[in-house]
Short mmCIF file of C-alpha atoms in Angstrom, two decimals:
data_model
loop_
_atom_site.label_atom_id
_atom_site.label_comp_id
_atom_site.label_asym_id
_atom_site.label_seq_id
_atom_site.Cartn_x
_atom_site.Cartn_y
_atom_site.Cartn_z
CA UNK T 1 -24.46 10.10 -43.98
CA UNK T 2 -21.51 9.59 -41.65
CA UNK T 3 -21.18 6.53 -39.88
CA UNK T 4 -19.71 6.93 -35.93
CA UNK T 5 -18.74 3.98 -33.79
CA UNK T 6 -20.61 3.78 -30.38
CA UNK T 7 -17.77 4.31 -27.15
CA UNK T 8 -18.37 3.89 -23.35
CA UNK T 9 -17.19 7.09 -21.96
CA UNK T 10 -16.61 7.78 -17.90
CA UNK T 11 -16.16 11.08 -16.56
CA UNK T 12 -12.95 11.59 -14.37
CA UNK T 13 -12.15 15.00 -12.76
CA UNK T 14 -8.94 15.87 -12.03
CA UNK T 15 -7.91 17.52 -9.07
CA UNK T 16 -5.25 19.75 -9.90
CA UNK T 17 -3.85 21.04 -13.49
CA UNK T 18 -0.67 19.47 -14.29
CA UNK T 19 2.44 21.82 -14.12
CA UNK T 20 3.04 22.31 -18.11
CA UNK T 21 0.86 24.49 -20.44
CA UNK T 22 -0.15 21.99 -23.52
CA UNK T 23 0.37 23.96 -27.11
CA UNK T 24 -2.45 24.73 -29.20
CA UNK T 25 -0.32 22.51 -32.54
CA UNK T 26 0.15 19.93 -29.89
CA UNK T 27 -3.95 19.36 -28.52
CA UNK T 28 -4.71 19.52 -32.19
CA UNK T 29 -2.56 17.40 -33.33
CA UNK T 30 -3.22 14.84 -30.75
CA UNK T 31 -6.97 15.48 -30.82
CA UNK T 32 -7.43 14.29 -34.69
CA UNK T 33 -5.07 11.34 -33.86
CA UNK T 34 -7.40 10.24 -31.15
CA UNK T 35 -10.49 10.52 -33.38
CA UNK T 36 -9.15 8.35 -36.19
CA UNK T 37 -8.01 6.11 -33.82
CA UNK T 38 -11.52 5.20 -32.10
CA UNK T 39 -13.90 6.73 -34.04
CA UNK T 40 -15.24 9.34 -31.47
CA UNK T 41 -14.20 12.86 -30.16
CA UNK T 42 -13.35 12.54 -26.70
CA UNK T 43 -12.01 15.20 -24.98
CA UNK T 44 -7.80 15.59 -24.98
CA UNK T 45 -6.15 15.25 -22.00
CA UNK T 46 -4.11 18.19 -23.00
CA UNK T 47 -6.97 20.78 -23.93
CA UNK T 48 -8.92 19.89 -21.10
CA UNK T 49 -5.77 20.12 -18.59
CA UNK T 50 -5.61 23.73 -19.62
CA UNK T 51 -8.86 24.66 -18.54
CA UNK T 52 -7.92 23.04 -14.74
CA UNK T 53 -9.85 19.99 -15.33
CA UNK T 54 -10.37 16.62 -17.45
CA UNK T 55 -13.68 15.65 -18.08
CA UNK T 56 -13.90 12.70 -19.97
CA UNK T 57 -10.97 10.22 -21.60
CA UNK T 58 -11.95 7.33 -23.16
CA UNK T 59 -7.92 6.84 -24.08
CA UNK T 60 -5.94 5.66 -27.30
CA UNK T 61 -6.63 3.20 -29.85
CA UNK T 62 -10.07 1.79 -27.94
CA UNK T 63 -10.56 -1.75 -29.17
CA UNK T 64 -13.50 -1.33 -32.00
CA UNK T 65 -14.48 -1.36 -35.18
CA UNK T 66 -11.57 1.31 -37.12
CA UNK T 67 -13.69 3.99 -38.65
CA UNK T 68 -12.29 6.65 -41.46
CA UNK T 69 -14.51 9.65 -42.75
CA UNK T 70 -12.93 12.14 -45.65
CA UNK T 71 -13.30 15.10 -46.16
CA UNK T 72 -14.93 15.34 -49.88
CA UNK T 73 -17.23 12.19 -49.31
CA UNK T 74 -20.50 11.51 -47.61
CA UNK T 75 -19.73 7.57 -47.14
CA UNK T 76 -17.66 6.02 -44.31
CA UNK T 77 -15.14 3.44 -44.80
CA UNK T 78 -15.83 0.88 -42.06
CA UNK T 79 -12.60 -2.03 -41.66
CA UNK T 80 -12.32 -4.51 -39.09
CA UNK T 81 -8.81 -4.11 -37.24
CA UNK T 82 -7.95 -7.15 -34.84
CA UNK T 83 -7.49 -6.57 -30.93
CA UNK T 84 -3.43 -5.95 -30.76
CA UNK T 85 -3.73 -6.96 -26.88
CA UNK T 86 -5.35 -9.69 -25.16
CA UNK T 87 -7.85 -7.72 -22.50
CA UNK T 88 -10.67 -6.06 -24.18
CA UNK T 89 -11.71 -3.75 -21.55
CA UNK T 90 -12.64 -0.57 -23.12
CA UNK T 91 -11.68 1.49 -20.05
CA UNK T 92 -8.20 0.42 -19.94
CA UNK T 93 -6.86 4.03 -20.29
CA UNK T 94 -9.06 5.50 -18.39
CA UNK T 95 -8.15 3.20 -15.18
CA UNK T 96 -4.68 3.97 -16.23
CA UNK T 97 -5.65 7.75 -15.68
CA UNK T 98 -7.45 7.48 -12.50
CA UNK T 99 -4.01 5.12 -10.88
CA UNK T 100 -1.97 8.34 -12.12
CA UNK T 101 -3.89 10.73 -9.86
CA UNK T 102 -4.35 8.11 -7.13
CA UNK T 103 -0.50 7.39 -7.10
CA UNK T 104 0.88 11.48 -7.44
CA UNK T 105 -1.04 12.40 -4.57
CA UNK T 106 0.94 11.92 -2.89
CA UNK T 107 4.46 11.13 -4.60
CA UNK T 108 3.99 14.50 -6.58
CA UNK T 109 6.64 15.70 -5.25
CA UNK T 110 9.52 13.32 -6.08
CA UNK T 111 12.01 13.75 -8.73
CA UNK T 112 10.75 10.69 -10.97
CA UNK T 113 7.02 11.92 -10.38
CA UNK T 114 7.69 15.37 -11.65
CA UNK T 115 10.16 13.90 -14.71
CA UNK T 116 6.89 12.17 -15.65
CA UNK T 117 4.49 15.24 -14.89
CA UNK T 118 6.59 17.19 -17.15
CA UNK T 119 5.19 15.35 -20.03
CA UNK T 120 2.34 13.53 -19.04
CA UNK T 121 0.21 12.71 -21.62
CA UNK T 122 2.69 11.30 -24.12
CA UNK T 123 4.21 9.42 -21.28
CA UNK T 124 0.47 8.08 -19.71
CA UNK T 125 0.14 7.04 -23.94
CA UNK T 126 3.40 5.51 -24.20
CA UNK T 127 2.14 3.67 -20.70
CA UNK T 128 -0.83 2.70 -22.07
CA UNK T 129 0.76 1.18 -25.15
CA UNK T 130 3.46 -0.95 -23.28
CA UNK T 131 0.57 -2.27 -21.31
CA UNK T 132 -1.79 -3.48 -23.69
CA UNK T 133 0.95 -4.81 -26.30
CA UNK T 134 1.73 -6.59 -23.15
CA UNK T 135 6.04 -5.24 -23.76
CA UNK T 136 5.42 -3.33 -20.39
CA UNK T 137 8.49 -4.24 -17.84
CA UNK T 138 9.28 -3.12 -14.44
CA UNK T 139 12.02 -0.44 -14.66
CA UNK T 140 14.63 1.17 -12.02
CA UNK T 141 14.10 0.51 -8.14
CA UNK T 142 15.87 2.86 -5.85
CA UNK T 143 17.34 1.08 -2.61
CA UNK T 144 18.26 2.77 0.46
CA UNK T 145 18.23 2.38 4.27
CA UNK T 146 16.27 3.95 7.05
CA UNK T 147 17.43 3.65 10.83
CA UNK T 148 13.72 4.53 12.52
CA UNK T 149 12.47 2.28 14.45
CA UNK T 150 15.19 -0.22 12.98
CA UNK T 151 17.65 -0.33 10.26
CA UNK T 152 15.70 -2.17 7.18
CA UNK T 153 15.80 -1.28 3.27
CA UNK T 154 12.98 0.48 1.44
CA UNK T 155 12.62 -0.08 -2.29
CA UNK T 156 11.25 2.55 -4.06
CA UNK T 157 10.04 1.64 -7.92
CA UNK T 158 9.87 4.43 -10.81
CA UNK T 159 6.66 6.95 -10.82
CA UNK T 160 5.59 4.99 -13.64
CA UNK T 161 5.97 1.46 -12.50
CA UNK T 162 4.07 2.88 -9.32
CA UNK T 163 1.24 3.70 -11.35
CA UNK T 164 1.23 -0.08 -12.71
CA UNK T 165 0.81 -1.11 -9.04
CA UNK T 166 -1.95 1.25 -8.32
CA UNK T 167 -3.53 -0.03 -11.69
CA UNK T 168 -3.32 -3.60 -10.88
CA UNK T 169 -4.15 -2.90 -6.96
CA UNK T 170 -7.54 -0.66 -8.12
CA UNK T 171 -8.88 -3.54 -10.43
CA UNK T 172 -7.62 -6.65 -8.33
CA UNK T 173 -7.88 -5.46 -4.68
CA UNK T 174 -11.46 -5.07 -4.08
CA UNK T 175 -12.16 -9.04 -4.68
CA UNK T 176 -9.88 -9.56 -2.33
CA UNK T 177 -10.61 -7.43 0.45
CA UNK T 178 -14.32 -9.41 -0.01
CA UNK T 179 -13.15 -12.42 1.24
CA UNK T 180 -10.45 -11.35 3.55
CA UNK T 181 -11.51 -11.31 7.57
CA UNK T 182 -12.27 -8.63 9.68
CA UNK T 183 -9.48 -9.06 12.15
CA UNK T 184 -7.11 -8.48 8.41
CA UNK T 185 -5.47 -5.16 8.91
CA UNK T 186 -2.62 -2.97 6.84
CA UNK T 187 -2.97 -2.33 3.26
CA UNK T 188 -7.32 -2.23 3.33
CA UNK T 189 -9.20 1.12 3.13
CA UNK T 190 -10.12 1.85 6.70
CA UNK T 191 -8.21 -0.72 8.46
CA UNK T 192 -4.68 0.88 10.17
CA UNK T 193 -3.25 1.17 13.21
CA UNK T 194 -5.62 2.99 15.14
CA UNK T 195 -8.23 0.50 13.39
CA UNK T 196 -6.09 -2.51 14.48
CA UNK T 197 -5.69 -0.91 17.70
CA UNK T 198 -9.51 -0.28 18.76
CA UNK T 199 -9.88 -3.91 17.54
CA UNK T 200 -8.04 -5.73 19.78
CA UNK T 201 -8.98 -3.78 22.25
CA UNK T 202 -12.53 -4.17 21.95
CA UNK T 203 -11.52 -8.15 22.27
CA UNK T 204 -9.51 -7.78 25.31
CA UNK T 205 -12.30 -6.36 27.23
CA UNK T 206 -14.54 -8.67 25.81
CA UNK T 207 -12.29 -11.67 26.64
CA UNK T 208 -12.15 -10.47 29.95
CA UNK T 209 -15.51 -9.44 30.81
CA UNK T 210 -14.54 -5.96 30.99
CA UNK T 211 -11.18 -6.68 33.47
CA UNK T 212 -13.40 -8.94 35.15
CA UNK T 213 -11.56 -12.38 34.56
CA UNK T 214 -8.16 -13.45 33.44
CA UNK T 215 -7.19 -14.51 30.25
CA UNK T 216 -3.90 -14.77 28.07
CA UNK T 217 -2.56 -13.37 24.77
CA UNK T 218 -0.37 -15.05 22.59
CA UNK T 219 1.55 -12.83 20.51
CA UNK T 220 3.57 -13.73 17.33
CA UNK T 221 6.08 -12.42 14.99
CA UNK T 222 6.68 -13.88 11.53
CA UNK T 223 10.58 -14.01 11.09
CA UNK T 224 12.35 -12.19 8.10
CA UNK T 225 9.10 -12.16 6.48
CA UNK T 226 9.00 -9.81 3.36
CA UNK T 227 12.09 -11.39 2.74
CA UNK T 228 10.87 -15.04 3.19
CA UNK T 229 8.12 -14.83 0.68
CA UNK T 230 8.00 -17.40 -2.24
CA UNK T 231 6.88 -15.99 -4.82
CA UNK T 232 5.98 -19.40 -6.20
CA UNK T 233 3.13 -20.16 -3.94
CA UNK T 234 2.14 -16.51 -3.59
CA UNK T 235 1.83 -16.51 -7.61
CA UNK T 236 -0.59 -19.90 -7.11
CA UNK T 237 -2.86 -18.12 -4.89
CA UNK T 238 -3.54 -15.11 -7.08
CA UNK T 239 -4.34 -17.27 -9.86
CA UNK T 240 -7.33 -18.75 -8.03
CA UNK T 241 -9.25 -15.11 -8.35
CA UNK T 242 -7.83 -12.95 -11.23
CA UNK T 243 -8.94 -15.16 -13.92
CA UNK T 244 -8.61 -12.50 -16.69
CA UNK T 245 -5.50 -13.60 -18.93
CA UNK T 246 -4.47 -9.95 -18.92
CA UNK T 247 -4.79 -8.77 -15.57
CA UNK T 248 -3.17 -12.63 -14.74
CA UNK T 249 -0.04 -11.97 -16.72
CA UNK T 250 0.19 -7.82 -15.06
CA UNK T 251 0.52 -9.89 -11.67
CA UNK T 252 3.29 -12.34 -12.64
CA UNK T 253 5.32 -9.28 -14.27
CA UNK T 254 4.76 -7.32 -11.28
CA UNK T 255 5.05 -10.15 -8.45
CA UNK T 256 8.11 -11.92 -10.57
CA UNK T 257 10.37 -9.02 -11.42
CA UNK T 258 13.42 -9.09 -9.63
CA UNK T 259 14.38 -5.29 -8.54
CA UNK T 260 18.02 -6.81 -7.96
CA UNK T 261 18.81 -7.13 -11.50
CA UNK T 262 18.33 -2.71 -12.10
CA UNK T 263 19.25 -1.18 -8.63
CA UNK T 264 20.66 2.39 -7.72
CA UNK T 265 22.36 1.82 -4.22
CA UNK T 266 21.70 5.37 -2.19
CA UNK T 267 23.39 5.89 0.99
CA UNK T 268 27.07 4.84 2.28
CA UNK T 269 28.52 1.45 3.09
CA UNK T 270 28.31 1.61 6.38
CA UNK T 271 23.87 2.58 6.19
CA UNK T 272 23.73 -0.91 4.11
CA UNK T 273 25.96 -2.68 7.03
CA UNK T 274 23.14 -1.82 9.40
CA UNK T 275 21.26 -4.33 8.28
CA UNK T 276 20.90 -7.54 9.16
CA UNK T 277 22.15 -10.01 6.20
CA UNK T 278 19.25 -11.97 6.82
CA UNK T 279 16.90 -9.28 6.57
CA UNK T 280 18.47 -8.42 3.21
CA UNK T 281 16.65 -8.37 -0.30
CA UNK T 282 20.06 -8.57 -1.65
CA UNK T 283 20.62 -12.06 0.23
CA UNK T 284 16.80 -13.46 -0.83
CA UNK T 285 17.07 -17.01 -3.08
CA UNK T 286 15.55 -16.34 -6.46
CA UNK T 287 11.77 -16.41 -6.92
CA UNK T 288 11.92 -15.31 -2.84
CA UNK T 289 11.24 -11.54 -1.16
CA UNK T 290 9.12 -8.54 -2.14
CA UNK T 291 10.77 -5.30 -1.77
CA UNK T 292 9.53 -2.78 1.14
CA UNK T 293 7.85 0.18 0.21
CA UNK T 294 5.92 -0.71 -2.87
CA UNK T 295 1.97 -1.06 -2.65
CA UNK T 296 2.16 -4.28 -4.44
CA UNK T 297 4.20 -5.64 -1.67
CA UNK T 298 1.76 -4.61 0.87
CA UNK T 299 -1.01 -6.08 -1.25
CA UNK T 300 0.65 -9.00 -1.97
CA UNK T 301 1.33 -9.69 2.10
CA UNK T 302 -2.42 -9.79 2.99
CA UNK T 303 -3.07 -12.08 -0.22
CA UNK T 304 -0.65 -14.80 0.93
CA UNK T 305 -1.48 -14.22 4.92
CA UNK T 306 -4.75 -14.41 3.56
CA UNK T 307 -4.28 -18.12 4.09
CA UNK T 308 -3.36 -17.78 7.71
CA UNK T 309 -6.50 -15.67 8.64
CA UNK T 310 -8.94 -18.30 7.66
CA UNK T 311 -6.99 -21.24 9.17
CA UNK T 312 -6.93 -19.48 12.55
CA UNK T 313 -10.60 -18.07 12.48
CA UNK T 314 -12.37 -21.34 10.58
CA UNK T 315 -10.03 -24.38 11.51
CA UNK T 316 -8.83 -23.37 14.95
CA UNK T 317 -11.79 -21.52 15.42
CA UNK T 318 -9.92 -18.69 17.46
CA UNK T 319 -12.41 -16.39 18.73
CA UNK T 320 -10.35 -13.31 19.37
CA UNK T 321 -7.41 -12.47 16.70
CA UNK T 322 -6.32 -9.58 15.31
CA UNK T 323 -3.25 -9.34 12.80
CA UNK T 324 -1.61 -6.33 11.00
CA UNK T 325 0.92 -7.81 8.35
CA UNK T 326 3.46 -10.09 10.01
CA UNK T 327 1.99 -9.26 13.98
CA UNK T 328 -0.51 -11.09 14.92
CA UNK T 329 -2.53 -11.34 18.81
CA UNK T 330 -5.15 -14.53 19.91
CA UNK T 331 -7.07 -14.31 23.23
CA UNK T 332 -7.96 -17.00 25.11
CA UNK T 333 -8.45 -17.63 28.84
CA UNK T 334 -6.65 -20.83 28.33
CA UNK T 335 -3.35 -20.71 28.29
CA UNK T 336 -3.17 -24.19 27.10
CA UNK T 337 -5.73 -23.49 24.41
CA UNK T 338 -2.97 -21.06 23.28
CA UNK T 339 -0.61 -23.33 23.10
CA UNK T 340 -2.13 -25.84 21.14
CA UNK T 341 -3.17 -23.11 18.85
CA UNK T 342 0.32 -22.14 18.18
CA UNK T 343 1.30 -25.55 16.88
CA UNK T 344 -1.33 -25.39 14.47
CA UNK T 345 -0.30 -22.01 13.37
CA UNK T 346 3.63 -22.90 12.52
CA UNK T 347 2.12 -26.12 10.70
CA UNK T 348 0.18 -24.19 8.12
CA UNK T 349 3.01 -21.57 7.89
CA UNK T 350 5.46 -24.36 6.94
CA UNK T 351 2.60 -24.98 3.73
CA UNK T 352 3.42 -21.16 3.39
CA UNK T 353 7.24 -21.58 3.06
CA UNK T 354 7.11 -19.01 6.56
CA UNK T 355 7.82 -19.47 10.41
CA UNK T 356 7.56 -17.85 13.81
CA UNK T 357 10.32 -15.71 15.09
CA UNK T 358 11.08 -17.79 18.28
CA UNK T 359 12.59 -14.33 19.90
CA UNK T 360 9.23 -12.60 19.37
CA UNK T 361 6.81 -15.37 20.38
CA UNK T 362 5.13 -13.77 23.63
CA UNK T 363 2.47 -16.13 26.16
CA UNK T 364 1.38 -14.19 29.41
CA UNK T 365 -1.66 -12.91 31.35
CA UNK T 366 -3.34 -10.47 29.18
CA UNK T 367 -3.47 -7.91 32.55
CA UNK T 368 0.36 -7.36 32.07
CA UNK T 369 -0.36 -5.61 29.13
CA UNK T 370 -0.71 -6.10 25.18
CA UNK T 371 1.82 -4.39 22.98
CA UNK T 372 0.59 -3.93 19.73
CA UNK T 373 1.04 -1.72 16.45
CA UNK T 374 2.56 0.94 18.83
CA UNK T 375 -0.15 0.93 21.81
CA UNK T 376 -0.07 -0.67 24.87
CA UNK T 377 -3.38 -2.30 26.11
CA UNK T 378 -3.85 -2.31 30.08
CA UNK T 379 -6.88 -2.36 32.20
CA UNK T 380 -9.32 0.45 31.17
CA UNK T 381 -6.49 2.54 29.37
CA UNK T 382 -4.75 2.18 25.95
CA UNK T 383 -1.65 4.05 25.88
CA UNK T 384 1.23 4.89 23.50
CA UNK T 385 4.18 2.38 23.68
CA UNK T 386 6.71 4.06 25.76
CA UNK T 387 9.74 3.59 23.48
CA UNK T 388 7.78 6.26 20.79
CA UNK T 389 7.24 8.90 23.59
CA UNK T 390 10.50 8.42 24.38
CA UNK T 391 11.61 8.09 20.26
CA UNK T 392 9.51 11.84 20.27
CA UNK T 393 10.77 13.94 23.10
CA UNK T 394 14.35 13.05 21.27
CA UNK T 395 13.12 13.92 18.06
CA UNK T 396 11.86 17.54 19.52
CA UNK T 397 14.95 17.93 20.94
CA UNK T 398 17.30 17.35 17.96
CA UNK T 399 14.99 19.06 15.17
CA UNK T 400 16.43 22.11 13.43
CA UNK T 401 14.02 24.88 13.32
CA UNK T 402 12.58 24.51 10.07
CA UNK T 403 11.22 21.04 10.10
CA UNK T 404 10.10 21.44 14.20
CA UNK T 405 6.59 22.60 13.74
CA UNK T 406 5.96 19.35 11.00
CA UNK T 407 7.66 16.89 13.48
CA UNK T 408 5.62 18.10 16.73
CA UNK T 409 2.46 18.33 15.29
CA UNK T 410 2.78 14.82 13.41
CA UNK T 411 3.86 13.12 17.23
CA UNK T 412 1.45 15.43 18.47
CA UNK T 413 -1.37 13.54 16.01
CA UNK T 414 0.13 10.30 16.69
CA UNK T 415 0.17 10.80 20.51
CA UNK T 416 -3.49 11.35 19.91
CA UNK T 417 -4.83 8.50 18.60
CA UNK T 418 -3.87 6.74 22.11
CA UNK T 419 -7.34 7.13 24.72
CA UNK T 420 -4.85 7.92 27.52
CA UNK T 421 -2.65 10.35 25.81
CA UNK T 422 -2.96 13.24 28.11
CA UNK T 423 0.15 12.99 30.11
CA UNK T 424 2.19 11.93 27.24
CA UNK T 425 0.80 14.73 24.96
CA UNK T 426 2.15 17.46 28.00
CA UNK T 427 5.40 15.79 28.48
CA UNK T 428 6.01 16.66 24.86
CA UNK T 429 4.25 20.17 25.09
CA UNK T 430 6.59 20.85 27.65
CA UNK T 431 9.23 20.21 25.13
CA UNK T 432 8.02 22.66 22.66
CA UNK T 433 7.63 25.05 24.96
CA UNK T 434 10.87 24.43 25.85
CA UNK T 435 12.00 24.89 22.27
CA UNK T 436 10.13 28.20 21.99
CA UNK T 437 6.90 27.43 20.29
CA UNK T 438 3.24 27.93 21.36
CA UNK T 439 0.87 24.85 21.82
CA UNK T 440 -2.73 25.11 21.73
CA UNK T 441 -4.99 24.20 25.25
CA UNK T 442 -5.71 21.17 24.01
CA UNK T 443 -2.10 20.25 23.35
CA UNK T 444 -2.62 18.94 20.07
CA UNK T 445 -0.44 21.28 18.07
CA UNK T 446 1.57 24.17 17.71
CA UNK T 447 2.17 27.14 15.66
CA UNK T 448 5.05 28.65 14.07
CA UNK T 449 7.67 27.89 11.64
#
């Protein structure tokens, strides 16, 4: 009689094969390491990749009781092994699995993703390992400079340190989002622009009685604020809702790693010069800034502004606010209300180690117009900020033929998303057509390479 140990197993289904064929000596070998390892028969990743999809993965070394079976013998040798790590979630492999696919969707295409790709089991095991031994650290960033809308740095963090974040953001997120308020946008499923956007338009008109009455906006700006963060009191907060010791100590190795200390600079001295010292990752004190471009820095954001939603909506009692990241809009048709309200506001940012941007502070009448994440809100129209019709009709102009059709039909999409779009949308038809190309009667895209 053989003796089995009992696994959890989920079911995960991949949606595309990876690009290398997995030997036969390889699947086997792995496959009886697996089974003597936890007991069970799961299903490889390798074999299963071969056939276009994986089915089940229950992952390496699942914490148990070690099981052994021989050949020539009808008894099973059952020894307790101690937990080498300090979670004992069972599914820590396979969450590791699903923040592969959920970060190569759409980073496939990168040289570090496809470096991993090219051997991605042994290198989603090796993964695994660093993670539950708890030796996992933060590897390469990538710094360089873009110029569009302004010049600012972007950060960019190995493929596999990416799929750390989206393993820490799948498992911590959600309790999060729970508790954070409606008016919280960026970085929360469903909640973008356009969903930022509708928002505060919905409370203009309600504000306003439908254009009926006046009111105010006041409109803020946190200054140099991914650069501004303490990581200190950001590190406090998390601490109050990821009680697991594991998950705990993931957050300080992601949220305390310092991307300075293993950097590769891309892009000429005079890109870097562009920006603003102040604005500068490079400049930040210690234990201060989150690099741009990660999803743990976006994450992180709403879990320290967090704090600043819930003053504004439960001790100043602000009933119209909307904020996306560092922007943030109140309503009121006091002025004075507003006012008052702002004081309050750079008070609890100074608990936050943040402030206003004095330059970017905005009171007026609300019928003037609300600029906000890229749409203008006036009286019974929302419209595209001029600047990016402006930023578009250049673009069309300058773009080489081979990357014209993607750069219309992605202003063309953006244009859209605006409820009075139609004359912008033409103005930039009449660009393409200018340019050659055929646009569709609705003029929301064209055809062509």
């Amino acid at each position: 009689m053989t003796v089995k140990a009992i696994m959890p197993v989920r079911k995960v289904n991949l949606v595309a094969p990876l690009v290398h064929e997995t030997t036969d000596m390889h699947s086997t070998d792995t496959a009886a390491s697996a089974r003597a390892a936890s007991g069970a028969a799961p299903t490889l990743i390798g074999v299963s990749l071969r056939d276009g999809g994986l089915h089940s993965a229950t992952g390496p070394r699942t914490p148990g009781i070690a099981t052994s079976t021989t050949a020539t013998r009808t008894t099973t040798t059952r020894a307790p092994k101690a937990l080498p790590w300090p979670s004992a979630d069972p599914y820590l492999f396979h969450d590791l699995l699903q923040a592969y696919l959920d970060c190569r969707r759409t980073k496939r295409n990168s040289a570090s993703a496809q470096a991993f790709e090219a051997q991605a089991e042994q290198n989603l095991y090796d993964l695994h390992d660093e993670l539950a031994s708890g030796a996992y650290r933060p590897g390469r960033s990538i710094c360089f400079v873009i110029t569009r809308p302004r010049p600012r740095e972007v950060w960019a963090a190995e493929f596999r340190d990416r799929i750390v974040h989206h393993l820490f953001y799948n498992r911590i997120a959600p309790r999060f989002h729970a508790s954070f308020v409606a008016d919280s946008c960026a970085c929360i499923p469903g909640r973008g622009t356009l969903y930022a956007a509708r928002r505060l338009e919905g409370q203009v008109r309600s504000v306003t009685q439908n254009w009926s009455r006046p009111a105010s906006y006041l409109k803020c700006d946190l200054a140099n604020f991914f650069v501004s963060i303490d990581k200190t009191v950001l590190m406090g907060m998390l601490a109050r809702k990821v009680r697991e010791p594991w998950w705990l100590a993931l957050a300080e190795t992601i949220l305390m790693h310092d991307p300075r200390q293993d950097v590769a600079v891309q892009g000429s001295r005079q890109e870097l010069a562009l920006v603003p010292e102040h604005k500068s990752l490079f400049n930040a004190p210690d234990r201060h800034g989150l690099p741009i471009g990660n999803l743990s820095s976006q994450f992180f954001a709403n879990v320290l502004l967090d704090g600043l939603d819930q003053h504004v909506k439960h001790r100043i009692r602000a009933p119209h606010y909307v904020r996306y990241v560092d922007d943030f809009v109140l309503l009121h048709d006091d002025p004075q209300w507003l006012n008052a309200a702002k004081a309050s506001i750079e008070a609890k940012l100074a608990e936050l180690h943040l402030a206003l941007n004095p330059r970017k502070t905005i009171l007026q009448p609300i019928s003037r117009g609300v600029d906000f994440v890229g749409h203008v809100i006036k009286p019974w129209r929302r419209t595209t900020r001029p600047r990016t019709v402006k930023a578009a009709l250049l673009r069309v102009a300058e773009a080489s033929k081979g990357e014209l059709r993607q750069c219309v039909n992605s202003y063309f999409g953006l244009l859209s998303q605006a409820s009075h779009s139609h004359t912008d949308r033409a103005r930039l038809a009449n660009a393409v057509r200018q340019r050659g190309k055929a646009v569709n009667a609705r003029l929301t895209k064209t055809y062509g390479d």
